[in-house]
Coordinates of C-alpha atoms in Angstrom, one line a residue:
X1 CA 98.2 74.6 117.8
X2 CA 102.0 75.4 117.8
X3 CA 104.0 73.9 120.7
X4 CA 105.2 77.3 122.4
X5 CA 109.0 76.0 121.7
X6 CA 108.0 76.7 117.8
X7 CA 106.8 80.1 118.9
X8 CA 109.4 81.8 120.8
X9 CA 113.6 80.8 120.1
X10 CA 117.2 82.3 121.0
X11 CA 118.7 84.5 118.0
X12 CA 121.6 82.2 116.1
X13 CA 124.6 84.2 117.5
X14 CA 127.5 85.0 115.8
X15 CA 130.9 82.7 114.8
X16 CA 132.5 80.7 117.4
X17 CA 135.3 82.9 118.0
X18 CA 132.2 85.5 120.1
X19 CA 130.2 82.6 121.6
X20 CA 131.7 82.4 124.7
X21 CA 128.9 81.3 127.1
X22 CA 128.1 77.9 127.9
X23 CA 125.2 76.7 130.1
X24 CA 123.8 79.7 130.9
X25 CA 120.5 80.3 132.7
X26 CA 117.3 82.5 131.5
X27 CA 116.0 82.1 135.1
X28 CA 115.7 85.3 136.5
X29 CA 117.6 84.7 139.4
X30 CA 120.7 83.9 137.3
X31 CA 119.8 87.8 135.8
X32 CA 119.9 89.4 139.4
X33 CA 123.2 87.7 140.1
X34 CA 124.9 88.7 137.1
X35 CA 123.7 92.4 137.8
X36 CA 124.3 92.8 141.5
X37 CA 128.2 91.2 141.1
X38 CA 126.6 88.0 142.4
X39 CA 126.8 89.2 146.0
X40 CA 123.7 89.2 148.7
X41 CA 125.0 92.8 150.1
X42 CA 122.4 94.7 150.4
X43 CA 124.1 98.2 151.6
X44 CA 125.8 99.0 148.1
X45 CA 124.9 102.4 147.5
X46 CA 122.8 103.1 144.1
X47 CA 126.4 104.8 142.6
X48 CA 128.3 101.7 143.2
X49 CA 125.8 99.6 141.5
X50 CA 125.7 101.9 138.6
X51 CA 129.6 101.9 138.6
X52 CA 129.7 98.1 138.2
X53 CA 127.2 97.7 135.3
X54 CA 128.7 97.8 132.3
X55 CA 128.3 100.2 129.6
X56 CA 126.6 99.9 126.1
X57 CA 126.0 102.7 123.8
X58 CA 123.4 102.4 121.2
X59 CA 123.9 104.8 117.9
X60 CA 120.3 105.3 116.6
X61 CA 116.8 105.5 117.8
X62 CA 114.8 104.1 115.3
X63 CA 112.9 100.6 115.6
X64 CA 116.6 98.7 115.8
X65 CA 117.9 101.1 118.0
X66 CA 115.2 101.1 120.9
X67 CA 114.8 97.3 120.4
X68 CA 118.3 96.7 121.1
X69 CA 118.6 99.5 124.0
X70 CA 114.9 98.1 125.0
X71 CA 116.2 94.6 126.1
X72 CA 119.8 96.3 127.1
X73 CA 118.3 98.0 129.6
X74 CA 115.9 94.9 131.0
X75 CA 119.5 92.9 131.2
X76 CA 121.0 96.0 134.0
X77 CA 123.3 97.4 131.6
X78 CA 124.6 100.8 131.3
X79 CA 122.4 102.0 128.4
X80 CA 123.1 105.5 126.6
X81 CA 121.2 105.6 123.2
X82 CA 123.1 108.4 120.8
X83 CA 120.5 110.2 118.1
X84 CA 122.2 111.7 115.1
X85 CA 120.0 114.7 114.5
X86 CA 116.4 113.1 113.7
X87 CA 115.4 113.2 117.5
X88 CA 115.1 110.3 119.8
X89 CA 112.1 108.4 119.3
X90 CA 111.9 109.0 115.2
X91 CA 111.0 105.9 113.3
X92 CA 113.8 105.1 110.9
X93 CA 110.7 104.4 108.3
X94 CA 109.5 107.5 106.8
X95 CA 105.4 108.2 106.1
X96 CA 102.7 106.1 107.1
X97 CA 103.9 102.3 107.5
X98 CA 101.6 99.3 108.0
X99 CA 101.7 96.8 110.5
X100 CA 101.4 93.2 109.0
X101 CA 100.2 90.2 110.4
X102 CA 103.2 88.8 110.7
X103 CA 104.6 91.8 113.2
X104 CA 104.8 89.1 116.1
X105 CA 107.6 90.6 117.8
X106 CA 106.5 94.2 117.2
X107 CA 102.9 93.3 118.4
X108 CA 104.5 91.7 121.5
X109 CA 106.7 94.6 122.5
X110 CA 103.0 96.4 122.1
X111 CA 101.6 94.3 124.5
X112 CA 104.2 94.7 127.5
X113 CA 104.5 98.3 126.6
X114 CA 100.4 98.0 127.4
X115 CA 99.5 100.5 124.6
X116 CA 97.0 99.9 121.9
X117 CA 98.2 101.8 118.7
X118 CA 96.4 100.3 116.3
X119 CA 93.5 100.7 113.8
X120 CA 91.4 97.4 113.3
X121 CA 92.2 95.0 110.2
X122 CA 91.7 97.0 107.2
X123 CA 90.9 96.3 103.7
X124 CA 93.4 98.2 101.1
X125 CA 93.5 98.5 96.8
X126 CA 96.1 99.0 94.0
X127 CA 96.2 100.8 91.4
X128 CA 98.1 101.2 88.2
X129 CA 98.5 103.8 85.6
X130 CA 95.4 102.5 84.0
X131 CA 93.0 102.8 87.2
X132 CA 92.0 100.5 89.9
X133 CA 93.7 97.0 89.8
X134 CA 93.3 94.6 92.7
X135 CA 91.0 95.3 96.1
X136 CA 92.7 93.1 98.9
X137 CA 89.7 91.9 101.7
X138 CA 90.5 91.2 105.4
X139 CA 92.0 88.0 104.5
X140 CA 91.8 86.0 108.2
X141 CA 87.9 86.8 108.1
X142 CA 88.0 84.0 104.5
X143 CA 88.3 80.7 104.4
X144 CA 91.7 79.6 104.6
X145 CA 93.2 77.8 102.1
X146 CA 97.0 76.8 101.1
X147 CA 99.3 78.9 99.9
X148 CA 99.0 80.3 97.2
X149 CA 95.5 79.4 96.3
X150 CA 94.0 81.8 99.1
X151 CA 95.7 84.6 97.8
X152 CA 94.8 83.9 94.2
X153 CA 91.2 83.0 95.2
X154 CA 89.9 85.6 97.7
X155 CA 92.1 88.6 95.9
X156 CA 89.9 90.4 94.0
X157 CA 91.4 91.3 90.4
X158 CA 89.4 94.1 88.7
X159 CA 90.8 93.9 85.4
X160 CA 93.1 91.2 84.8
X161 CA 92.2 88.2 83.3
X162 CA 92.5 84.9 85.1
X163 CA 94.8 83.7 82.1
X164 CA 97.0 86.5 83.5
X165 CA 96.7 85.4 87.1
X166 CA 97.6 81.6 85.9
X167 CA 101.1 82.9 84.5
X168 CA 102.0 83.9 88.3
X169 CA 101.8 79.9 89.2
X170 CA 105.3 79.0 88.1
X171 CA 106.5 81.5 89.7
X172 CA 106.1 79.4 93.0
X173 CA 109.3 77.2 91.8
X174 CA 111.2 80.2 92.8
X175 CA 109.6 80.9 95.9
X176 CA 110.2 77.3 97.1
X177 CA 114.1 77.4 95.5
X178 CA 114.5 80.6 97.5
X179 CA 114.7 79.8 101.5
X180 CA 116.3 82.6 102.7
X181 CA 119.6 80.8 103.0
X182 CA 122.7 82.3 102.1
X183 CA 123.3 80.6 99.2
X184 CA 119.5 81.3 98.0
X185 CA 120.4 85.3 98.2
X186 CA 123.6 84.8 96.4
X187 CA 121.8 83.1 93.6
X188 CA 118.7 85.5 92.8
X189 CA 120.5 88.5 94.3
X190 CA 122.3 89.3 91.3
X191 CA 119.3 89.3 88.7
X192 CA 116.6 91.9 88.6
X193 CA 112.9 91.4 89.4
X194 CA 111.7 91.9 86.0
X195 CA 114.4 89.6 85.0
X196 CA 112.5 87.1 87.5
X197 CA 109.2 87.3 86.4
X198 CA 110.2 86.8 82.6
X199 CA 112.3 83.9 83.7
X200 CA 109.2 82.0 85.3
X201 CA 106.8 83.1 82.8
X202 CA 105.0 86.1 83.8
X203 CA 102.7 87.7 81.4
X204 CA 103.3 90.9 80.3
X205 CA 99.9 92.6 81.7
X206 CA 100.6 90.7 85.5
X207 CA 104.0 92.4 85.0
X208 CA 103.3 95.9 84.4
X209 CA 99.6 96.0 86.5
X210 CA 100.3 93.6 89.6
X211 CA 103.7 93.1 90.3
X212 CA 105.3 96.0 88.6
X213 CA 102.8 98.3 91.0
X214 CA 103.7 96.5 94.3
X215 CA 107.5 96.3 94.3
X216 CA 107.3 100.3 93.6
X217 CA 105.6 100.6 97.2
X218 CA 107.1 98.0 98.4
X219 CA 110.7 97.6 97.8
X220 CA 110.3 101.3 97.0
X221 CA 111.5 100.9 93.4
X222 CA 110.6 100.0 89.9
X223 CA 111.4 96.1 89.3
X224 CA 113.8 96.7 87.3
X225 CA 116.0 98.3 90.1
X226 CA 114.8 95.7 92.4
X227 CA 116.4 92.7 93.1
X228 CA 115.1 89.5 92.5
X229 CA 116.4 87.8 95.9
X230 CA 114.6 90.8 97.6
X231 CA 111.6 90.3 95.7
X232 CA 111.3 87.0 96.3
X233 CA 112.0 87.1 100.6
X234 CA 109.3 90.2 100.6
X235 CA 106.8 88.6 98.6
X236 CA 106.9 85.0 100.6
X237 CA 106.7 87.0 103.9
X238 CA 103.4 89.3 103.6
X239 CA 101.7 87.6 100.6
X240 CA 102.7 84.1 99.7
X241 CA 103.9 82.3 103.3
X242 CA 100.4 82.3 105.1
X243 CA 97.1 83.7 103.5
X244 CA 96.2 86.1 106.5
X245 CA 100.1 87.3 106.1
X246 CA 98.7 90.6 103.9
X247 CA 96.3 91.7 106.6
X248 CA 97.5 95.4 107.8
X249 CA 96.6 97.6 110.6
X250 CA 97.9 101.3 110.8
X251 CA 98.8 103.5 113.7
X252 CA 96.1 105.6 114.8
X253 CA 98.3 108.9 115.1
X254 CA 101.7 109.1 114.0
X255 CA 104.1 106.1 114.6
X256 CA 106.2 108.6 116.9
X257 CA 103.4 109.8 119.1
X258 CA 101.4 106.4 119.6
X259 CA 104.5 103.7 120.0
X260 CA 108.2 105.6 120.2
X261 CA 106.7 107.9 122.9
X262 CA 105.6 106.2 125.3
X263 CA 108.8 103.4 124.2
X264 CA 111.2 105.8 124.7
X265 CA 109.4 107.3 128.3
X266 CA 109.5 103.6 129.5
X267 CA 113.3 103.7 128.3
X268 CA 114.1 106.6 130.6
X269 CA 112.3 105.2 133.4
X270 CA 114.9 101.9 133.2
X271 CA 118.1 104.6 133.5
X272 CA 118.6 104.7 129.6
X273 CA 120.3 107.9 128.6
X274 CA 118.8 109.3 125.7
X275 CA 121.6 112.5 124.0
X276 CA 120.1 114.3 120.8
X277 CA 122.0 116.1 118.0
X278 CA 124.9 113.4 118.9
X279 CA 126.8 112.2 115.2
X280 CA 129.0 109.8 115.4
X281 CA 132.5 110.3 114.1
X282 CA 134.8 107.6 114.9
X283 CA 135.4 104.6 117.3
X284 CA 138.8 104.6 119.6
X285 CA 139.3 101.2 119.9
X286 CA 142.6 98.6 121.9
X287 CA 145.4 97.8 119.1
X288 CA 145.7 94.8 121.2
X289 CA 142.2 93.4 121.8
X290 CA 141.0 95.0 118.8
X291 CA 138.1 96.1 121.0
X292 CA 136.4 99.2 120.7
X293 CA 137.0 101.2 123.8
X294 CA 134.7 105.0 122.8
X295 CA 132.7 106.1 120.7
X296 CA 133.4 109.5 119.3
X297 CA 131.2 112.6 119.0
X298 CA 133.6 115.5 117.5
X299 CA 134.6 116.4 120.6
X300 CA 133.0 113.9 123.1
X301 CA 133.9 110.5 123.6
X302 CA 131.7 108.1 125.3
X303 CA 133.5 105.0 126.7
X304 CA 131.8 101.7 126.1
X305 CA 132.3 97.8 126.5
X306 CA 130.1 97.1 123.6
X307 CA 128.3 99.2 121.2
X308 CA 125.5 98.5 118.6
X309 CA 124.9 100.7 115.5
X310 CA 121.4 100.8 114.5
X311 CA 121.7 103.2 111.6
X312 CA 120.7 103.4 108.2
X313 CA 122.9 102.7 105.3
X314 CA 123.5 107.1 104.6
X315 CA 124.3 107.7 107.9
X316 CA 126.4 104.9 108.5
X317 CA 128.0 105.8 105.5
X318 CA 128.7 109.3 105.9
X319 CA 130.2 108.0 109.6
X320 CA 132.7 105.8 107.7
X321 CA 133.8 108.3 105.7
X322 CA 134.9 110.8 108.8
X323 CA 136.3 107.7 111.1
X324 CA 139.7 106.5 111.0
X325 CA 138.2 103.2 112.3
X326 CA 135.6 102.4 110.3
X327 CA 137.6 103.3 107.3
X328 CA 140.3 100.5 107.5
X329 CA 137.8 97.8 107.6
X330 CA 136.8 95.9 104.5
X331 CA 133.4 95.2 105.9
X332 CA 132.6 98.6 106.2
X333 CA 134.3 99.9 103.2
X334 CA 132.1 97.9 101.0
X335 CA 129.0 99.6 102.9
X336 CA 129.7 102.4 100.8
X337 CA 128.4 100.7 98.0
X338 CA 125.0 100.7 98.9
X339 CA 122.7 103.3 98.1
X340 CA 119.3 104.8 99.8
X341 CA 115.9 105.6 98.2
X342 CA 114.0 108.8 97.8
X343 CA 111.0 109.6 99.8
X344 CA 108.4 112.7 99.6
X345 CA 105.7 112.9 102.1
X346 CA 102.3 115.1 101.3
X347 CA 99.8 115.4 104.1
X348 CA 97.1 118.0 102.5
X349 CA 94.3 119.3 104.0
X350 CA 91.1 119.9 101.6
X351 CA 88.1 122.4 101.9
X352 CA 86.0 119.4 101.3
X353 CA 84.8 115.9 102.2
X354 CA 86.3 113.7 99.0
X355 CA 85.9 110.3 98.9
X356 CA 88.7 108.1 98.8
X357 CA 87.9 104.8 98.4
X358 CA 90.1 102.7 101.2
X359 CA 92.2 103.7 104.3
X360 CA 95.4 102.8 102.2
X361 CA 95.5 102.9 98.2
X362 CA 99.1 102.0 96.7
X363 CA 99.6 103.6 93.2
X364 CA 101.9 103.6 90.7
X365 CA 102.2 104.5 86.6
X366 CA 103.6 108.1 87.2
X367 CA 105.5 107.6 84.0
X368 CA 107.3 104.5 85.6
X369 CA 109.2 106.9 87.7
X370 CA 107.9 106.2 91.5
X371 CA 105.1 105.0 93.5
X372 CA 103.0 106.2 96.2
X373 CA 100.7 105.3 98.8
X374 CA 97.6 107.2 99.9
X375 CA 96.0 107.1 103.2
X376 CA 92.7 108.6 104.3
X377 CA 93.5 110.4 107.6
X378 CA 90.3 110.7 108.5
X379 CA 89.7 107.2 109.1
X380 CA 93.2 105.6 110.4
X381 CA 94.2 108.8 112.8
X382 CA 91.7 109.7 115.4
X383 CA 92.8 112.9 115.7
X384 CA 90.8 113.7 112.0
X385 CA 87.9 111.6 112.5
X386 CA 85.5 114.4 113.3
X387 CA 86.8 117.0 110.7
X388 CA 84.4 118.3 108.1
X389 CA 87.1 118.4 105.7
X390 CA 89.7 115.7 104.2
X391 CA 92.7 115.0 105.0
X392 CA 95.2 112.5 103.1
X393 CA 98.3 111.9 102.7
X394 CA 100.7 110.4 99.7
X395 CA 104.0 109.1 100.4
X396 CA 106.1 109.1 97.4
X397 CA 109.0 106.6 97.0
X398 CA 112.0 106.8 94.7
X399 CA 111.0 110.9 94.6
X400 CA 114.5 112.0 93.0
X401 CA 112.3 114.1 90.5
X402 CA 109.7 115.5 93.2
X403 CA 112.5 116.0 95.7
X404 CA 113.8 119.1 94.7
X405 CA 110.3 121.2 94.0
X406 CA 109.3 124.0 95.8
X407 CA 105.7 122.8 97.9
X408 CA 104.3 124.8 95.2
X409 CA 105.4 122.8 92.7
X410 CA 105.0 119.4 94.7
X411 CA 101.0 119.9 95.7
X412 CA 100.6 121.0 92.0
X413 CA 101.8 117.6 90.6
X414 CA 100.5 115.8 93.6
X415 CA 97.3 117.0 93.0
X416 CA 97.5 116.1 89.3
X417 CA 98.9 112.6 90.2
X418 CA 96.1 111.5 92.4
X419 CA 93.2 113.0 90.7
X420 CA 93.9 109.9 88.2
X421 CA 92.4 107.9 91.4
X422 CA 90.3 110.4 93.8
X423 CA 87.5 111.6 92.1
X424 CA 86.5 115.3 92.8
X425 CA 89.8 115.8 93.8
X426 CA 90.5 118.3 91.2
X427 CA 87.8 120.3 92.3
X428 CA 89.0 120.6 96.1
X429 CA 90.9 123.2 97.5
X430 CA 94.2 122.9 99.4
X431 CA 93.8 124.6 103.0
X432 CA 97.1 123.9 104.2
X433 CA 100.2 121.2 103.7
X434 CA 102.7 119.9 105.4
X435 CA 105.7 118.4 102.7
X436 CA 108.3 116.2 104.5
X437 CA 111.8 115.4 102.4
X438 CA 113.8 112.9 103.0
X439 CA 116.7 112.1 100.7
X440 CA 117.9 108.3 100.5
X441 CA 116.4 107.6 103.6
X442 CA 114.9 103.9 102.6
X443 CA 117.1 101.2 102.2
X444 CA 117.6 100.3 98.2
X445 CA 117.5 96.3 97.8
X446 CA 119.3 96.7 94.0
X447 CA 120.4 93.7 92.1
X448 CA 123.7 92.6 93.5
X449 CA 123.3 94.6 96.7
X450 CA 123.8 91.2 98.9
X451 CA 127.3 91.2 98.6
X452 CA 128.3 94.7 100.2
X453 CA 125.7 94.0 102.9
X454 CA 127.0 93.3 107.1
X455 CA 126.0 90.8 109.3
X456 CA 125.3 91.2 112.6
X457 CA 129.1 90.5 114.0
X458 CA 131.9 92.5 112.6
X459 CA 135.4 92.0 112.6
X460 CA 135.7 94.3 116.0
X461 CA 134.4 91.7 118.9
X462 CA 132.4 93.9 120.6
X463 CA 130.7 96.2 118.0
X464 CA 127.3 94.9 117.0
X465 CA 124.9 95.7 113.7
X466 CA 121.3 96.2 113.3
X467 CA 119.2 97.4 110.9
X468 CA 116.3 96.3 108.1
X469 CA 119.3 96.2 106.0
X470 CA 121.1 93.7 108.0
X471 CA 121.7 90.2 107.1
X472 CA 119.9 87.7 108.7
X473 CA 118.1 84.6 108.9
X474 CA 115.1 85.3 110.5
X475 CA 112.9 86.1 107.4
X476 CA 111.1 89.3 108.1
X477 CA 110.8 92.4 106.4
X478 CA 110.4 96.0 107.3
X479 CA 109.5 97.9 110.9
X480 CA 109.7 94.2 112.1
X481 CA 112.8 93.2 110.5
X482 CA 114.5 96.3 112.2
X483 CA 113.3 95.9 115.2
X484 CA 114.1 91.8 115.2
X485 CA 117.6 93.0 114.3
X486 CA 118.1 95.1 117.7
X487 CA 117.2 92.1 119.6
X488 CA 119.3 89.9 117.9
X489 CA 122.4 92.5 118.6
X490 CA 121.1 92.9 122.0
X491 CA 121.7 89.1 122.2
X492 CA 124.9 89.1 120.5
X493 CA 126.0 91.8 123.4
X494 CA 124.5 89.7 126.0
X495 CA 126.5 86.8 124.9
X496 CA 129.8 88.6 124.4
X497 CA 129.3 90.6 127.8
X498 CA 128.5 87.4 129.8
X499 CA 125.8 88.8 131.5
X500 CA 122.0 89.2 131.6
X501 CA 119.3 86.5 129.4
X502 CA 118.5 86.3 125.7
X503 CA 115.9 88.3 124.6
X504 CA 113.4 85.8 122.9
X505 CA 113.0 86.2 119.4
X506 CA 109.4 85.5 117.9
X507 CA 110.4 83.3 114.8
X508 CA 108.0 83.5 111.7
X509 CA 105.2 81.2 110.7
X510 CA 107.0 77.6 109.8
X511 CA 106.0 77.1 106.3
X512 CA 103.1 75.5 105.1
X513 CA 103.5 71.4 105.1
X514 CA 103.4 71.2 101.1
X515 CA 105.4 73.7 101.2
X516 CA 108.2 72.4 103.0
X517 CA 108.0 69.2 102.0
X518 CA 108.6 70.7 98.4
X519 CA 111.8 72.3 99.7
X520 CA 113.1 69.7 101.1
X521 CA 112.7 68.2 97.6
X522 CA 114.5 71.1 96.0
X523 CA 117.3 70.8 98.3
X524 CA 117.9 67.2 97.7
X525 CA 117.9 67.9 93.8
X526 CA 120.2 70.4 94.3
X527 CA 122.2 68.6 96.5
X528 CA 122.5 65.9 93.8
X529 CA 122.8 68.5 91.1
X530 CA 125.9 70.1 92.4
X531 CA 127.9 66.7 92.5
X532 CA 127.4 66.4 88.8
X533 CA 130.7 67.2 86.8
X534 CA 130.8 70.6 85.6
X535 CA 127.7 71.5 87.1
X536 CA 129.2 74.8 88.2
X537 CA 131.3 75.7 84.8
X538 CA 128.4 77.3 82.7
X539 CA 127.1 80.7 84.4
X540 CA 123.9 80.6 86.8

């Protein structure tokens, strides 16, 4: 069993230049002191105390937004968390997402929030243009065996041959080359993910069936928009680290009424302000500190001593855009090179029961175009488990071609799309929908994408980043990701602030032993690689 030091560490903090606390104490007397101005005084009035905490706005509500203003508002501070039109409490990840294994921090916030949100461990498929593919089982109930072999073994392939399977072996030298370093993301960042597999031998079947299929749902894109550095940190984290790793549990209601409600009502009860409908349009900030000093809404300014932004990549773009700040820096400048990713939700209700064949089916082959995922209502949300007819839904990602249909239109082709998959589908009536559109609302991981992406610090001392889009060395992916990245900029104000303790980050699973060992192997051949003469003239 893991010594609790491996479980639980303090986020890496930023350049030396911000790290200005030294020997500092996470006891929780050392908190009170820092909160109450060190003093034993008693009679302060409530207004005082509020006067002397310091101020920290948050802009966005979303999982890096609440996780930041979660442990903000633990630390005393003077938290007001700015939402840009979505509503407070609205995850920044759109449809129906899974909770994986790895989730540790997630799962703990669940825990001291005491709710309990989740389905059971459930077993999922995939399928590609030519039917059923893959059936994943509840991996942690199998034997466990190292990485990758469990995966390989227990997975149950439907139609692809194990010759097929064998070509995805090699592609294990890249997983171990690729550590999630810096230089690692530099070096596969700039090639594709088809690119990738062809590289390390992939067969053309595992190609268009397995892998093509699961970036499409999960990096939200066909391969060959995806980059390879992407592929390779999201495929070590859910599949490839840790056997159990692919186990997923859903919400049993929406991830706004079981989690971000009752978050954002425990919020309010710690004196966070929550303001709706508040866009951000620029930052005032001291010529001489260099310090922001407000944050502007149109007309309303909110004065701060730090401020995290927990947006996506459009919003935070369309903010740089309007700000004479923002618009200066070269950090933020090359933001606007990013780009978001489509997503059409369809939640239909049918006049029948249909059978649909797991809680969560990921599909892809609509002409190569997107993927989708579809979910069977009435077993993950309780609120459908007694209805006597179906109810689904399919989230569509990279829906440039479904986004601007009429819900005519859309339930027509949906319906077409997933008969391929639902049997008896076709022969169902829809009773009612409900079509959500959200234009580039997921973050698009495209090859070269690295370099225009911030870091946690930026080149104002007391604004903070967070966001799944975020750079950092922490290794997770998705809902957990974000959410890891509001702690981490909750630490960075912490630290910059001089007040309050570091929230603890949950680290992920330390690799396998062969696993590292085989790193450590790499590195060394790299190491003596790189001193060889002209190593670095030909092109990587």
């Amino acid at each position: 069993m893991l010594a609790m030091s491996k479980w639980f560490t303090l986020t890496p903090f930023m350049s030396n230049r911000f790290s200005k606390r030294v020997g500092f104490s996470n006891s929780p007397g050392s908190v009170r002191a820092h909160v109450n101005g060190g003093g034993d005084d008693t009679n302060n009035s409530k207004n005082n105390d509020k006067k002397k905490k310091k101020k920290v706005v948050v802009v966005g509500s979303g999982w890096a937004g609440l996780g930041a203003a979660h442990h903000l508002c633990k630390q005393g501070f003077d938290v007001t968390v700015l939402d840009g039109g979505d509503g407070i409490g609205t995850p920044d990840n759109v449809g129906i997402q899974g909770f994986w294994y790895p989730y540790k921090n997630i799962f703990s916030l669940v825990d001291e929030l005491a709710i309990k949100p989740f389905t059971s461990w459930t077993r999922s498929a995939q399928y590609s243009g030519e039917g059923l593919e893959v059936e994943f089982p509840v991996y942690q109930e199998l034997p466990q065996l190292p990485t990758p072999l469990g995966t390989l073994y227990h997975t149950q392939f439907v139609r692809l041959p194990l010759v097929d399977r064998l070509t995805s072996l090699p592609l294990m030298a890249a997983v171990i080359d690729f550590d999630n370093t810096d230089v690692a993301w530099k070096k596969y960042d700039s090639i594709t993910a088809r690119e990738l597999f062809k590289r390390f031998g992939c067969s053309e079947r595992l190609y268009q069936d397995i892998f093509g299929p699961l970036l499409q749902v999960g990096l939200f894109a066909p391969a060959e928009q995806c980059s390879a550095a992407a592929t390779l940190g999201l495929l070590y984290y859910l599949t490839l680290a840790h056997q159990k790793h692919f186990d997923v549990a859903f919400c049993c209601g929406t991830t706004k009424q079981k989690i971000f409600e009752p978050w954002v009502g425990s919020l309010k009860a710690k004196s966070c302000e929550m303001l709706e409908d508040k866009k951000v349009t620029d930052f005032n900030f001291d010529e001489e500190t260099g310090c922001v000093t407000e944050v502007v809404c149109g007309n309303e300014t909110y004065s701060v001593d730090a401020v995290v932004v927990a947006v996506g990549i459009t919003t935070l773009q369309e903010t740089i855009k309007k700000s004479a700040a923002l618009c200066k820096r070269e950090e933020f400048l090359k933001v606007l090179n990013l780009a978001g990713i489509d997503v059409v939700t369809v939640k239909l209700w049918l006049d029948r029961k249909v059978a649909i064949p797991n809680p969560s089916n990921a599909c892809a082959g609509f002409d190569d175009l997107f993927g989708c995922t579809i979910f069977d209502l009435n077993v993950i949300h309780d609120e459908h488990k007694d209805d006597t007819e179906t109810v689904l839904e399919a989230d569509f990602y990279h829906a440039n071609e479904l986004l601007p249909l009429n819900d005519e239109l859309v339930t027509e082709k949906v319906i077409s799309y997933l008969s391929k998959y639902i049997n008896d589908l076709e022969s169902a009536c829809v009773v009612a929908k409900e079509i959500g559109r959200f234009p580039k609302r997921l973050t698009h991981f495209f090859p070269g994408s690295y370099k225009y992406m911030m870091r946690g610090s930026t080149s104002f001392p007391n604004l903070f980043m967070a966001g799944d889009w975020i750079i950092t060395r922490h290794g997770s992916w998705l809902q957990e990701k974000s959410y890891v990245t509001g702690l981490e900029a909750a630490n960075r104000v912490v630290d910059y602030l001089e007040e309050g303790s570091f929230a603890k980050v949950i680290p992920v699973e330390e690799d396998e032993p062969h696993i590292e060992a085989l790193r450590s192997l790499n590195r060394r051949l790299n190491e003596i690689i790189s001193q060889v003469p002209l190593s670095s003239y030909f092109l990587q």
